[in-house]
mmCIF file with all atom_site columns, C-alpha atoms in Angstrom:
data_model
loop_
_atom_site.group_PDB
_atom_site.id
_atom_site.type_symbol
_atom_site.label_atom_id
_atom_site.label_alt_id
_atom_site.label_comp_id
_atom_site.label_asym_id
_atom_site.label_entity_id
_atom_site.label_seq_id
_atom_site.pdbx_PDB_ins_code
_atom_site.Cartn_x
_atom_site.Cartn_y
_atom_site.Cartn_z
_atom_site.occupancy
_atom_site.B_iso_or_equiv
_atom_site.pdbx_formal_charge
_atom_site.auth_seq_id
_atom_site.auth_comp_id
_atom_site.auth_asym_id
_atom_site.auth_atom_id
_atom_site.pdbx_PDB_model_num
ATOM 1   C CA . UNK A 1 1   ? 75.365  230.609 80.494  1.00 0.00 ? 1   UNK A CA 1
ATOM 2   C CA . UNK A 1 2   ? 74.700  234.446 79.657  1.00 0.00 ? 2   UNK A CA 1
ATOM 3   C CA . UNK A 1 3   ? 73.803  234.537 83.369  1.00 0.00 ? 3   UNK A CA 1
ATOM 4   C CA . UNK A 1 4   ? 76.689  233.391 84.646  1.00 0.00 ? 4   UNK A CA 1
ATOM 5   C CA . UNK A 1 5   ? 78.512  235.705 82.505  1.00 0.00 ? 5   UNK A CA 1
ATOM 6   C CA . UNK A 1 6   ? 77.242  238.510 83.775  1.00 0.00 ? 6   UNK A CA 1
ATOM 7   C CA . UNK A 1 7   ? 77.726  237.425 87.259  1.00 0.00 ? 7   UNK A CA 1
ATOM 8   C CA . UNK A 1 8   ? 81.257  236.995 86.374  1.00 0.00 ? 8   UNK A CA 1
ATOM 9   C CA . UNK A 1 9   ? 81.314  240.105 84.844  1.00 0.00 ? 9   UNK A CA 1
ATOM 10  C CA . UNK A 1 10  ? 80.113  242.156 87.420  1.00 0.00 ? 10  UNK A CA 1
ATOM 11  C CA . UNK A 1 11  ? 82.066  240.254 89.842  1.00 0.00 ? 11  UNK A CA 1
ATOM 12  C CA . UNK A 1 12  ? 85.010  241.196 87.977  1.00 0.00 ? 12  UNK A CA 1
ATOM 13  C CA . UNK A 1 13  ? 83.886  245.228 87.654  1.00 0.00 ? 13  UNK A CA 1
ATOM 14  C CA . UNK A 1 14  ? 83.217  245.112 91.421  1.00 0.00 ? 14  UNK A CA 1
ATOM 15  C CA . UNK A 1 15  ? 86.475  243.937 92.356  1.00 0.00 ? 15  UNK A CA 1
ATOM 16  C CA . UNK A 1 16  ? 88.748  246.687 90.015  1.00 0.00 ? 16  UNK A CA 1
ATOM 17  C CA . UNK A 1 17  ? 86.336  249.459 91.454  1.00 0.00 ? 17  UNK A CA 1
ATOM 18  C CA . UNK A 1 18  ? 86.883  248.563 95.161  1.00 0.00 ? 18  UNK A CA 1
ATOM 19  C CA . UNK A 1 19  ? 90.903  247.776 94.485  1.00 0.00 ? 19  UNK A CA 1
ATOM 20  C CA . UNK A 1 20  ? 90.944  251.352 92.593  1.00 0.00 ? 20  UNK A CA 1
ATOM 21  C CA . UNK A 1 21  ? 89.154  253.000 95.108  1.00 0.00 ? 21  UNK A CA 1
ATOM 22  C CA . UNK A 1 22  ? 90.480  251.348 98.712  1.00 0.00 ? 22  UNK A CA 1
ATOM 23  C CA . UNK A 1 23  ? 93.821  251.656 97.016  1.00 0.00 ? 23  UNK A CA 1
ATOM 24  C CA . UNK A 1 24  ? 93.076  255.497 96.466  1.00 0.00 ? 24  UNK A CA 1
ATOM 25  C CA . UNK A 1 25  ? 91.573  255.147 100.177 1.00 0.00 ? 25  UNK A CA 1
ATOM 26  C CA . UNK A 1 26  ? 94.206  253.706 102.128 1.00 0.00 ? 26  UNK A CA 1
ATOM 27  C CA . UNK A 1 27  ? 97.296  256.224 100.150 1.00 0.00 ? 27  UNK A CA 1
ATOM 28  C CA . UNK A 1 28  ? 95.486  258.920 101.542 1.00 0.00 ? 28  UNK A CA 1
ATOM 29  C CA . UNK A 1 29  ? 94.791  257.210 104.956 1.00 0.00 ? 29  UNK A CA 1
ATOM 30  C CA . UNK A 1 30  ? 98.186  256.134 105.682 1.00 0.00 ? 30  UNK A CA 1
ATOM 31  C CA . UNK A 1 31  ? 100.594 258.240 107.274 1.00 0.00 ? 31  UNK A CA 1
ATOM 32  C CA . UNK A 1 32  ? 104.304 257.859 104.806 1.00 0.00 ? 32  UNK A CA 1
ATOM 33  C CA . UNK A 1 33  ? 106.907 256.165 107.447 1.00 0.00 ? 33  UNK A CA 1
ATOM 34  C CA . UNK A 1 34  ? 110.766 256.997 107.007 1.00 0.00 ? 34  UNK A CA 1
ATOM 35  C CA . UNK A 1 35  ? 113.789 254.666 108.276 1.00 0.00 ? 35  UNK A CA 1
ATOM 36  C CA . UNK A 1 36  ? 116.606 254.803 109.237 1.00 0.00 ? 36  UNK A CA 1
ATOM 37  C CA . UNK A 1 37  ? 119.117 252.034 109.353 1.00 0.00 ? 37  UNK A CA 1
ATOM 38  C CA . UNK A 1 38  ? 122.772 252.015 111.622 1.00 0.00 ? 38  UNK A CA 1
ATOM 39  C CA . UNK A 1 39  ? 125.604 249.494 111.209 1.00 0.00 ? 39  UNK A CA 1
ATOM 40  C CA . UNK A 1 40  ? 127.469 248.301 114.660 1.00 0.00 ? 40  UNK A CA 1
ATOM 41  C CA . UNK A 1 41  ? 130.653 246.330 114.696 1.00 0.00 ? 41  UNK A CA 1
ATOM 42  C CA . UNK A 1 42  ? 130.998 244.071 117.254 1.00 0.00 ? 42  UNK A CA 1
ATOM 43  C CA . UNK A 1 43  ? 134.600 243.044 117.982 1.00 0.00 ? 43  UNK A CA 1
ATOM 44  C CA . UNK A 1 44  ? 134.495 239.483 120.130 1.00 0.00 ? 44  UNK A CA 1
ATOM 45  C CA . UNK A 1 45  ? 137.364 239.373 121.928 1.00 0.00 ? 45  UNK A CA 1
ATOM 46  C CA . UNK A 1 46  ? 139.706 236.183 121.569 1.00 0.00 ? 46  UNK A CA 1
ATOM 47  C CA . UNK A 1 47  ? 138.243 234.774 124.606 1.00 0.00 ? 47  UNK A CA 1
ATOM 48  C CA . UNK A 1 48  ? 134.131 234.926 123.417 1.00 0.00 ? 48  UNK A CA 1
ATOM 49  C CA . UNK A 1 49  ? 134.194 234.465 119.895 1.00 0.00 ? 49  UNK A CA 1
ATOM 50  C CA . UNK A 1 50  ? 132.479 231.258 120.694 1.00 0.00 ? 50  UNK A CA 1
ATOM 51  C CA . UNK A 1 51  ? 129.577 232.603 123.059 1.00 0.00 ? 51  UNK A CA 1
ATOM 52  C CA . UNK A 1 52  ? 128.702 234.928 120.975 1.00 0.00 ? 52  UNK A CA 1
ATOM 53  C CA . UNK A 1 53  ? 127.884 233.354 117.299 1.00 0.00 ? 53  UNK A CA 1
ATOM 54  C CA . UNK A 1 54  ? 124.618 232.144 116.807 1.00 0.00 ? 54  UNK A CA 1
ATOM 55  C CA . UNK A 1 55  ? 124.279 228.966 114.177 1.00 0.00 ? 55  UNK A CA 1
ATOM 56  C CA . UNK A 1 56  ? 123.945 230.768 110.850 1.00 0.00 ? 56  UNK A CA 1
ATOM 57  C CA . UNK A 1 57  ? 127.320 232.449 112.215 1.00 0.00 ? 57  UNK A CA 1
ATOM 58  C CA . UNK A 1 58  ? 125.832 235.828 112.763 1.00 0.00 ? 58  UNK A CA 1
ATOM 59  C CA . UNK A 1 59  ? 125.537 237.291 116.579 1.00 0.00 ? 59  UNK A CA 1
ATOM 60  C CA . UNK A 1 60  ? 123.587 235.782 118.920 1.00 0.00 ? 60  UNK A CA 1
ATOM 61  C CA . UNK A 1 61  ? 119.926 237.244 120.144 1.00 0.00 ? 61  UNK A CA 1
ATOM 62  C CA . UNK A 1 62  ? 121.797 238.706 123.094 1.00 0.00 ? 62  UNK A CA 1
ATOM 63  C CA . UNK A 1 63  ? 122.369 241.520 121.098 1.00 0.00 ? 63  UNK A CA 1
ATOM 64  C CA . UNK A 1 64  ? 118.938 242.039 120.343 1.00 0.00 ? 64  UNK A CA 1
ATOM 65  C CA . UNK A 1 65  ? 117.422 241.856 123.787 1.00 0.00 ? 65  UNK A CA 1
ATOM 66  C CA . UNK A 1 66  ? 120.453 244.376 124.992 1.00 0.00 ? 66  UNK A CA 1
ATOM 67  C CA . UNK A 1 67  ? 119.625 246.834 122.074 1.00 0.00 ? 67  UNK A CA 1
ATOM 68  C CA . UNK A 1 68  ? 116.577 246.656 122.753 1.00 0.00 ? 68  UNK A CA 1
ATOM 69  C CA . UNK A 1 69  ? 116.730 246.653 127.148 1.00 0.00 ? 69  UNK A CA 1
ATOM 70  C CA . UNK A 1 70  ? 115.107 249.502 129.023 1.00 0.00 ? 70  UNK A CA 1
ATOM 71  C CA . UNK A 1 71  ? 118.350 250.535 129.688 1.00 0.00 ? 71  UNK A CA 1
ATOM 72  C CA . UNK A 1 72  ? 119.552 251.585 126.128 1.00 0.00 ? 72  UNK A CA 1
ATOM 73  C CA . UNK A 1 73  ? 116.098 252.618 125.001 1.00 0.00 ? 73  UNK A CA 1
ATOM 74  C CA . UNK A 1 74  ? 115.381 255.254 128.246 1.00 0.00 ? 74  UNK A CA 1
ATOM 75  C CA . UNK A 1 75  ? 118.784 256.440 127.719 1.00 0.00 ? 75  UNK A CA 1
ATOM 76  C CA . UNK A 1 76  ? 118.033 256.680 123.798 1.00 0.00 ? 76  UNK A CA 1
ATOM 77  C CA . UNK A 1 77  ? 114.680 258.342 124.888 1.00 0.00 ? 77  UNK A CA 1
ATOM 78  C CA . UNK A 1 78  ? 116.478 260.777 126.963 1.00 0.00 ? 78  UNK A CA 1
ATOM 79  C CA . UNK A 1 79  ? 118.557 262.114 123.657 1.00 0.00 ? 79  UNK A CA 1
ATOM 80  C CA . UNK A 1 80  ? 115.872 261.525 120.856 1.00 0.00 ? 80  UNK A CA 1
ATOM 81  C CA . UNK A 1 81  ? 112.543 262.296 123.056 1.00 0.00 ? 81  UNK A CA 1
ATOM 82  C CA . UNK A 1 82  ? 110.383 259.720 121.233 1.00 0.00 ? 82  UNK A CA 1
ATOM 83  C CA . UNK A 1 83  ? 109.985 256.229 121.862 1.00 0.00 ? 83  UNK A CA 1
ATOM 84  C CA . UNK A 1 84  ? 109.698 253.880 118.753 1.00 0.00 ? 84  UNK A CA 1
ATOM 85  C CA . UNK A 1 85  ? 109.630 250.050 117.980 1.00 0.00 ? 85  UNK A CA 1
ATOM 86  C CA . UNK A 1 86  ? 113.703 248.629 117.061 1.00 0.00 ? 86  UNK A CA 1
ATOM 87  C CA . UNK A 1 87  ? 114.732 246.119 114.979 1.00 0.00 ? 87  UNK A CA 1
ATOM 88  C CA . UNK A 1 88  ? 117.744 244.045 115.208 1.00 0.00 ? 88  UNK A CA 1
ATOM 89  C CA . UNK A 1 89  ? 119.159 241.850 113.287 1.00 0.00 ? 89  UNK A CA 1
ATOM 90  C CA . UNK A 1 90  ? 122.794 240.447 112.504 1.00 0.00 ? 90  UNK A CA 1
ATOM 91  C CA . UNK A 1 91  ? 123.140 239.366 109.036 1.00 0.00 ? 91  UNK A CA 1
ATOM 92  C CA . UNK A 1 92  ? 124.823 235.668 108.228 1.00 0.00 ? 92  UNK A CA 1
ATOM 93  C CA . UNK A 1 93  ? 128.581 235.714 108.829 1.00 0.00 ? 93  UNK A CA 1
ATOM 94  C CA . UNK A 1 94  ? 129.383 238.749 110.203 1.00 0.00 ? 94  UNK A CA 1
ATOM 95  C CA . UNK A 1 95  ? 130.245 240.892 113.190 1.00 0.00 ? 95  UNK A CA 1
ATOM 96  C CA . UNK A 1 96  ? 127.794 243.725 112.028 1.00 0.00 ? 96  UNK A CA 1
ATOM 97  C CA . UNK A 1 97  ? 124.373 244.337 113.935 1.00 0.00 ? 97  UNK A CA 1
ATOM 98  C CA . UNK A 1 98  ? 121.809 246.421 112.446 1.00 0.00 ? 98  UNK A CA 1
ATOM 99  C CA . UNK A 1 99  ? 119.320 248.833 113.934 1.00 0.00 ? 99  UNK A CA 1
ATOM 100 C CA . UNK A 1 100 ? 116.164 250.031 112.101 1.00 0.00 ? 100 UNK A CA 1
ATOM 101 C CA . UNK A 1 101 ? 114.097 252.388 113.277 1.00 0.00 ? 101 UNK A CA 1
ATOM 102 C CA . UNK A 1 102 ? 110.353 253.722 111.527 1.00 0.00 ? 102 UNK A CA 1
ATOM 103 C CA . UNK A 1 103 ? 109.097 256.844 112.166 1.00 0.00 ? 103 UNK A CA 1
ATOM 104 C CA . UNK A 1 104 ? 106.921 259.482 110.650 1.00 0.00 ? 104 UNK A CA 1
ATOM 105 C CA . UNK A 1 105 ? 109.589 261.755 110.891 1.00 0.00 ? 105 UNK A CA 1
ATOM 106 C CA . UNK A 1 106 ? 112.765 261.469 108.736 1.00 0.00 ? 106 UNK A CA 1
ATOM 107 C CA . UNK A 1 107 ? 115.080 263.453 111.429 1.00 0.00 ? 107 UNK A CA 1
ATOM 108 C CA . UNK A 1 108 ? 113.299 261.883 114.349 1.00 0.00 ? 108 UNK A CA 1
ATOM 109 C CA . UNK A 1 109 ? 113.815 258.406 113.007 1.00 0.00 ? 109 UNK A CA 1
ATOM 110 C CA . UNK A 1 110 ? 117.669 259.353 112.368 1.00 0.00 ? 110 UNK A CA 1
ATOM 111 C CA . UNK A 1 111 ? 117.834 260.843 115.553 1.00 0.00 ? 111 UNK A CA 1
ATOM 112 C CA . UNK A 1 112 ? 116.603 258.237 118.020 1.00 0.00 ? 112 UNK A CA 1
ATOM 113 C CA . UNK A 1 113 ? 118.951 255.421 115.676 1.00 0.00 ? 113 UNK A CA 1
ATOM 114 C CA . UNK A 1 114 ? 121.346 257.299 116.017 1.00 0.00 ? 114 UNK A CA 1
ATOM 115 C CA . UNK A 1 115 ? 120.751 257.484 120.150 1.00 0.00 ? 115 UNK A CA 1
ATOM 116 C CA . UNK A 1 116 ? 120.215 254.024 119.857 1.00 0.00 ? 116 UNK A CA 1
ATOM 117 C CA . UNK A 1 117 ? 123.109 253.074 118.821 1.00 0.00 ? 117 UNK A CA 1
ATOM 118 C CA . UNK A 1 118 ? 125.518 255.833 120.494 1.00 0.00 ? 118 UNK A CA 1
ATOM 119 C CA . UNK A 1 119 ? 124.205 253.930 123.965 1.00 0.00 ? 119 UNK A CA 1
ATOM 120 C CA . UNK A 1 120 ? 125.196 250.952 122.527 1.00 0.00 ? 120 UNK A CA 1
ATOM 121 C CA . UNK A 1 121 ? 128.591 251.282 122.356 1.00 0.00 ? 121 UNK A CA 1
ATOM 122 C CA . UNK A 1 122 ? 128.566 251.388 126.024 1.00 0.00 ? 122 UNK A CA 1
ATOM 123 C CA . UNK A 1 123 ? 127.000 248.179 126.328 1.00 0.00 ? 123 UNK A CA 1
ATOM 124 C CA . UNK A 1 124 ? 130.190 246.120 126.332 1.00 0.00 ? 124 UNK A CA 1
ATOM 125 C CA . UNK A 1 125 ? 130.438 246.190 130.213 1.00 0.00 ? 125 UNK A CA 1
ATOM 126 C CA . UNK A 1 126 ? 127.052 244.438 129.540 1.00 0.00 ? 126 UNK A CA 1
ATOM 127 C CA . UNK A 1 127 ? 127.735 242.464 126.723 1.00 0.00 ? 127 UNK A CA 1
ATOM 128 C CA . UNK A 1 128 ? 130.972 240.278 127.271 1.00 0.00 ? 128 UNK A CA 1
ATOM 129 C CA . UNK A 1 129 ? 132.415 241.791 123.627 1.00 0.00 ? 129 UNK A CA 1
ATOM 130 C CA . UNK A 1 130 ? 135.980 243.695 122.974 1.00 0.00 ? 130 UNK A CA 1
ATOM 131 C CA . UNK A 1 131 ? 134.527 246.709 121.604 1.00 0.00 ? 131 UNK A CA 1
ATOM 132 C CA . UNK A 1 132 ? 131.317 247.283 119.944 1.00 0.00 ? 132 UNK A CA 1
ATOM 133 C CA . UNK A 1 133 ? 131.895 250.523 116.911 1.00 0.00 ? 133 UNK A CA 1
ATOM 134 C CA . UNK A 1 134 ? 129.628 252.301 115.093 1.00 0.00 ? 134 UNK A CA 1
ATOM 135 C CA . UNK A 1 135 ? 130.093 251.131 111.806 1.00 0.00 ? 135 UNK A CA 1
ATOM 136 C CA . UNK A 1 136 ? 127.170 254.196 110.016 1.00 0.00 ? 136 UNK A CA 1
ATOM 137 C CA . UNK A 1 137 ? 124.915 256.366 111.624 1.00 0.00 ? 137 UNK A CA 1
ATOM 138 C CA . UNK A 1 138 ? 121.253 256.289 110.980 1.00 0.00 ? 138 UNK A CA 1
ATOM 139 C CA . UNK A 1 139 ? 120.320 256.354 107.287 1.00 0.00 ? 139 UNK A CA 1
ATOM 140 C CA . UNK A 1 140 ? 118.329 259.681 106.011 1.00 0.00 ? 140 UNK A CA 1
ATOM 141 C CA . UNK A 1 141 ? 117.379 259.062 102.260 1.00 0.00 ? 141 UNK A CA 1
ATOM 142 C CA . UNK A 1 142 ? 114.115 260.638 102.101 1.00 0.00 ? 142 UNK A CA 1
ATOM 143 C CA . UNK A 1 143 ? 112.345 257.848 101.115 1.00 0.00 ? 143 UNK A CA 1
ATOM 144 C CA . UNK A 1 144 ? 109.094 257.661 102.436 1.00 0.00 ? 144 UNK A CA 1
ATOM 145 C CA . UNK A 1 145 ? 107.137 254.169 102.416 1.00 0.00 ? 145 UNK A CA 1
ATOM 146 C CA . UNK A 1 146 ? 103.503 253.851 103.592 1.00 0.00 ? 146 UNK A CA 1
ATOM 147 C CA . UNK A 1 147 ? 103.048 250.342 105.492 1.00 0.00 ? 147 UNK A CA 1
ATOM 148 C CA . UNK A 1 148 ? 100.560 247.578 104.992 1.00 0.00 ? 148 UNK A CA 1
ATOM 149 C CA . UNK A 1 149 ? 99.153  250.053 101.768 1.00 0.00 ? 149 UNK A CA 1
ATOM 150 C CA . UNK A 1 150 ? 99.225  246.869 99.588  1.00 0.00 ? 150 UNK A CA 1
ATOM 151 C CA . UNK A 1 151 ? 97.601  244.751 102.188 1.00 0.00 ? 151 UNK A CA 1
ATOM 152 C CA . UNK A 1 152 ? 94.994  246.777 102.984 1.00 0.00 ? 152 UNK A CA 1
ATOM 153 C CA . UNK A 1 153 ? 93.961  247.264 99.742  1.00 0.00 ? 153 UNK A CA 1
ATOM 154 C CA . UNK A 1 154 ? 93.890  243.481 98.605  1.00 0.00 ? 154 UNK A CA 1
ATOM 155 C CA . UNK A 1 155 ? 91.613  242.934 101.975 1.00 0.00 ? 155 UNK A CA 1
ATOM 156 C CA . UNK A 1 156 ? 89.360  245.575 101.097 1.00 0.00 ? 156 UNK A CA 1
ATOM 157 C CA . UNK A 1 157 ? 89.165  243.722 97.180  1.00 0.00 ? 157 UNK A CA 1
ATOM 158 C CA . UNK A 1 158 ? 88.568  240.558 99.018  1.00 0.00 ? 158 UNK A CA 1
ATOM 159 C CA . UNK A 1 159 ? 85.331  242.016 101.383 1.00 0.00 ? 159 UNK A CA 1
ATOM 160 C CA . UNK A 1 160 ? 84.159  243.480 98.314  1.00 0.00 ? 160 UNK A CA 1
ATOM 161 C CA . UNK A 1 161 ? 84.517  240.869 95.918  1.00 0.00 ? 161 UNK A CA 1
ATOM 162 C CA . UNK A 1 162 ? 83.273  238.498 98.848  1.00 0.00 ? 162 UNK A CA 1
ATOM 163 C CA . UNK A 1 163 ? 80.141  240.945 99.127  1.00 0.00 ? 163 UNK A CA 1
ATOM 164 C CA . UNK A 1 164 ? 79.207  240.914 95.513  1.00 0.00 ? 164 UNK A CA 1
ATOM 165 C CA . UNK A 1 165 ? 79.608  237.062 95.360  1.00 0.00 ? 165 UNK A CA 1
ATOM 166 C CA . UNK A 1 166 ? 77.120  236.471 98.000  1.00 0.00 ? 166 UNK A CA 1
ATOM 167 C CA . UNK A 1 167 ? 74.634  239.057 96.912  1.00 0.00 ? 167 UNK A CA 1
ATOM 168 C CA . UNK A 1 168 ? 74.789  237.645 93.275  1.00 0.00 ? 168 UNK A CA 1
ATOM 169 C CA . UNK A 1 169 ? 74.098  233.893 95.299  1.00 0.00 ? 169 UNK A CA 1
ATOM 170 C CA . UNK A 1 170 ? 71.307  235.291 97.377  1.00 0.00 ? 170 UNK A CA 1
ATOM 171 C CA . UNK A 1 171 ? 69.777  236.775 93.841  1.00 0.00 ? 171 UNK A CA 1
ATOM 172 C CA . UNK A 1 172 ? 69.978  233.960 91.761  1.00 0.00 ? 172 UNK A CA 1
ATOM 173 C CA . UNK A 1 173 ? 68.480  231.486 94.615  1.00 0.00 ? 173 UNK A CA 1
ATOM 174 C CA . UNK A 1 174 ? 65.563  234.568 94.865  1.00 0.00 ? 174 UNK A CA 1
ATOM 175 C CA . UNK A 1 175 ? 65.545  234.760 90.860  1.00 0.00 ? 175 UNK A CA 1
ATOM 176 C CA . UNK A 1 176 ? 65.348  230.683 90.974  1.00 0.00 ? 176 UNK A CA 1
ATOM 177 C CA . UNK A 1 177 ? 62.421  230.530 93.935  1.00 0.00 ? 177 UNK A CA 1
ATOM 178 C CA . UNK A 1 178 ? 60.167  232.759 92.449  1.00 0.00 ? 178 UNK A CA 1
ATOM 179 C CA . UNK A 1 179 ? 60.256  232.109 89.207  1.00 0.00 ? 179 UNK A CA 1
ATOM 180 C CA . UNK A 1 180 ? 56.811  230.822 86.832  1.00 0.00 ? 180 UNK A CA 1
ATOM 181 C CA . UNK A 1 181 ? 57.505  227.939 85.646  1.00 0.00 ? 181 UNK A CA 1
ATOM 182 C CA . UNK A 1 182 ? 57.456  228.496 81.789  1.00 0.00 ? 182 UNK A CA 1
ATOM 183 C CA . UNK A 1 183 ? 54.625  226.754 79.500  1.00 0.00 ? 183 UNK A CA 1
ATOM 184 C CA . UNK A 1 184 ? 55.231  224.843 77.234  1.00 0.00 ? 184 UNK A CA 1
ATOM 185 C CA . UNK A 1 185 ? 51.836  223.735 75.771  1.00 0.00 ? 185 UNK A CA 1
#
């Protein structure tokens, strides 16, 4: 038993140390990403209110494949001078569409949401909508997040943790193989 609590023990003291230091590891690894968030409304027009709803009531993923088309991004390249990964979404309900943007750059993420979105509006030649408006321009809070930090940190735990549970194995099978047998006469 006072074996296994050790094991335990140093199991334990192996996997704080590794989440301490990958956790200190990966903060100073991974580059802080800003975003920026705009609001579209989409106006349907009498005529395509039906076309255009998805089940759960909120657009349909045309919106996100247009938003997202080589034409609106080169022309959003053309303004911002960056090229970044867009999401889309259309909440539950509504006639808004959001676009998020990440970026390392606060004013570059604004900028190129803000592109994004300003080449949107002229979409509705494409898109068989009324009017699409920009509801807000691209977010700027200044809040800096740092992606995956959490995750990376628990996986580096695990390999370490993982590590010390098979080296403690291998020992004890070692300890356990070459070990006198005790006498008892």
């Amino acid at each position: 038993m006072k074996k296994f609590a050790r094991c335990v023990l140093i199991l334990i003291l192996v996997a704080v140390l590794s989440g301490v230091g990958g956790y200190i590891y990966e903060n100073n690894t991974i580059t802080p990403m800003y975003e920026s968030v705009a609001k579209l409304y989409v106006v349907p027009g009498s005529q395509n209110e039906a076309s255009i709803r998805a089940k759960n009531g909120g657009l349909n993923q045309d919106f996100t494949i247009i938003f997202s088309s080589k034409v609106v991004i080169e022309s959003a390249q053309r303004i911002a001078g960056t090229s970044e990964d867009i999401a889309v979404s259309s909440p539950a309900d509504s006639n808004i569409v959001e676009l998020k943007i990440t970026n390392p750059d606060q004013n570059t993420a604004k900028t190129y949401v803000d592109a994004i979105a300003k080449t949107a509006v002229k979409t509705t030649t494409i898109i068989p909508v009324e009017s699409i408006q920009i509801l807000s321009e691209g977010t700027s809070d200044g809040v800096a997040t740092k992606p995956h930090l959490y995750y990376n940190t628990a996986l580096i735990v695990a390999a370490a943790s993982a590590a010390c549970v098979f080296i403690e194995v291998v020992v004890c099978l070692i300890l356990c193989a070459f070990k006198k047998k005790e006498d008892h006469s």
